[in-house]
C-alpha positions as a Python dict, from the first residue, in 0.01 Angstrom:
ca = {
    (1, 'X'): (0, 0, 0),
    (2, 'X'): (-131, -12, 354),
    (3, 'X'): (-454, -180, 463),
    (4, 'X'): (-608, 161, 525),
    (5, 'X'): (-524, 275, 172),
    (6, 'X'): (-722, -2, 3),
    (7, 'X'): (-1004, -20, 259),
    (8, 'X'): (-941, -373, 386),
    (9, 'X'): (-1070, -456, 732),
    (10, 'X'): (-851, -722, 895),
    (11, 'X'): (-1018, -1039, 1018),
    (12, 'X'): (-829, -1229, 1288),
    (13, 'X'): (-892, -1567, 1448),
    (14, 'X'): (-719, -1839, 1647),
    (15, 'X'): (-775, -2207, 1579),
    (16, 'X'): (-716, -2505, 1808),
    (17, 'X'): (-577, -2775, 1580),
    (18, 'X'): (-640, -3143, 1653),
    (19, 'X'): (-566, -3481, 1494),
    (20, 'X'): (-872, -3447, 1270),
    (21, 'X'): (-826, -3228, 962),
    (22, 'X'): (-1049, -2922, 994),
    (23, 'X'): (-1104, -2583, 838),
    (24, 'X'): (-851, -2326, 962),
    (25, 'X'): (-1112, -2052, 984),
    (26, 'X'): (-1449, -1977, 831),
    (27, 'X'): (-1420, -1619, 712),
    (28, 'X'): (-1769, -1463, 710),
    (29, 'X'): (-1922, -1452, 361),
    (30, 'X'): (-1944, -1072, 362),
    (31, 'X'): (-1569, -1055, 428),
    (32, 'X'): (-1478, -1315, 160),
    (33, 'X'): (-1666, -1126, -111),
    (34, 'X'): (-1551, -773, -33),
    (35, 'X'): (-1310, -604, -270),
    (36, 'X'): (-960, -508, -169),
    (37, 'X'): (-853, -830, 5),
    (38, 'X'): (-478, -875, -22),
    (39, 'X'): (-426, -1220, 132),
    (40, 'X'): (-378, -1384, 468),
    (41, 'X'): (-112, -1478, 719),
    (42, 'X'): (-97, -1799, 923),
    (43, 'X'): (121, -1813, 1235),
    (44, 'X'): (210, -2109, 1453),
    (45, 'X'): (275, -1946, 1791),
    (46, 'X'): (617, -1998, 1949),
    (47, 'X'): (435, -2165, 2240),
    (48, 'X'): (333, -2461, 2020),
    (49, 'X'): (512, -2784, 2113),
    (50, 'X'): (467, -2963, 1778),
    (51, 'X'): (426, -2893, 1407),
    (52, 'X'): (95, -2804, 1246),
    (53, 'X'): (31, -2916, 887),
    (54, 'X'): (-182, -2707, 651),
    (55, 'X'): (-328, -2778, 307),
    (56, 'X'): (-650, -2860, 124),
    (57, 'X'): (-940, -3076, 238),
    (58, 'X'): (-726, -3393, 226),
    (59, 'X'): (-437, -3258, 434),
    (60, 'X'): (-247, -3510, 646),
    (61, 'X'): (73, -3505, 846),
    (62, 'X'): (235, -3674, 544),
    (63, 'X'): (132, -3428, 273),
    (64, 'X'): (70, -3097, 453),
    (65, 'X'): (278, -2781, 454),
    (66, 'X'): (471, -2792, 783),
    (67, 'X'): (435, -2500, 1023),
    (68, 'X'): (681, -2534, 1311),
    (69, 'X'): (645, -2334, 1632),
    (70, 'X'): (711, -1968, 1555),
    (71, 'X'): (665, -2001, 1176),
    (72, 'X'): (462, -1746, 980),
    (73, 'X'): (344, -1790, 622),
    (74, 'X'): (177, -1535, 395),
    (75, 'X'): (-66, -1639, 119),
    (76, 'X'): (-117, -1346, -124),
    (77, 'X'): (-468, -1308, -258),
    (78, 'X'): (-581, -1622, -80),
    (79, 'X'): (-887, -1713, 121),
    (80, 'X'): (-821, -1892, 453),
    (81, 'X'): (-1168, -2044, 449),
    (82, 'X'): (-1047, -2308, 199),
    (83, 'X'): (-741, -2414, 404),
    (84, 'X'): (-736, -2706, 646),
    (85, 'X'): (-502, -2803, 929),
    (86, 'X'): (-405, -3108, 1135),
    (87, 'X'): (-147, -3220, 1394),
    (88, 'X'): (9, -3562, 1456),
    (89, 'X'): (-103, -3576, 1820),
    (90, 'X'): (-245, -3357, 2092),
    (91, 'X'): (-358, -3001, 2016),
    (92, 'X'): (-177, -2694, 1888),
    (93, 'X'): (-278, -2340, 1787),
    (94, 'X'): (-280, -2146, 1460),
    (95, 'X'): (-338, -1772, 1432),
    (96, 'X'): (-486, -1626, 1114),
    (97, 'X'): (-496, -1268, 992),
    (98, 'X'): (-683, -1199, 669),
    (99, 'X'): (-685, -853, 514),
}
């Protein structure tokens, strides 16, 4: 089923990730509660120079899901506004597409 078939409107954002765990993206409330959402994708751009770690509110570089440069992960039926991210040093980028 395509996005157009179930009426989902994609929501896209980019996040600068730092050494402090922070919310990946705050999806607007009207988007989180609409029907037809299928999930979201998180992409670590190929231009990243280090891994990004994602997880819940307590995510660290020791317990997070590792996203290396160029990695993409799909979370079916999920809500990106409950996911957090962190890096070991410097800053990196995450791209999010929720539909």
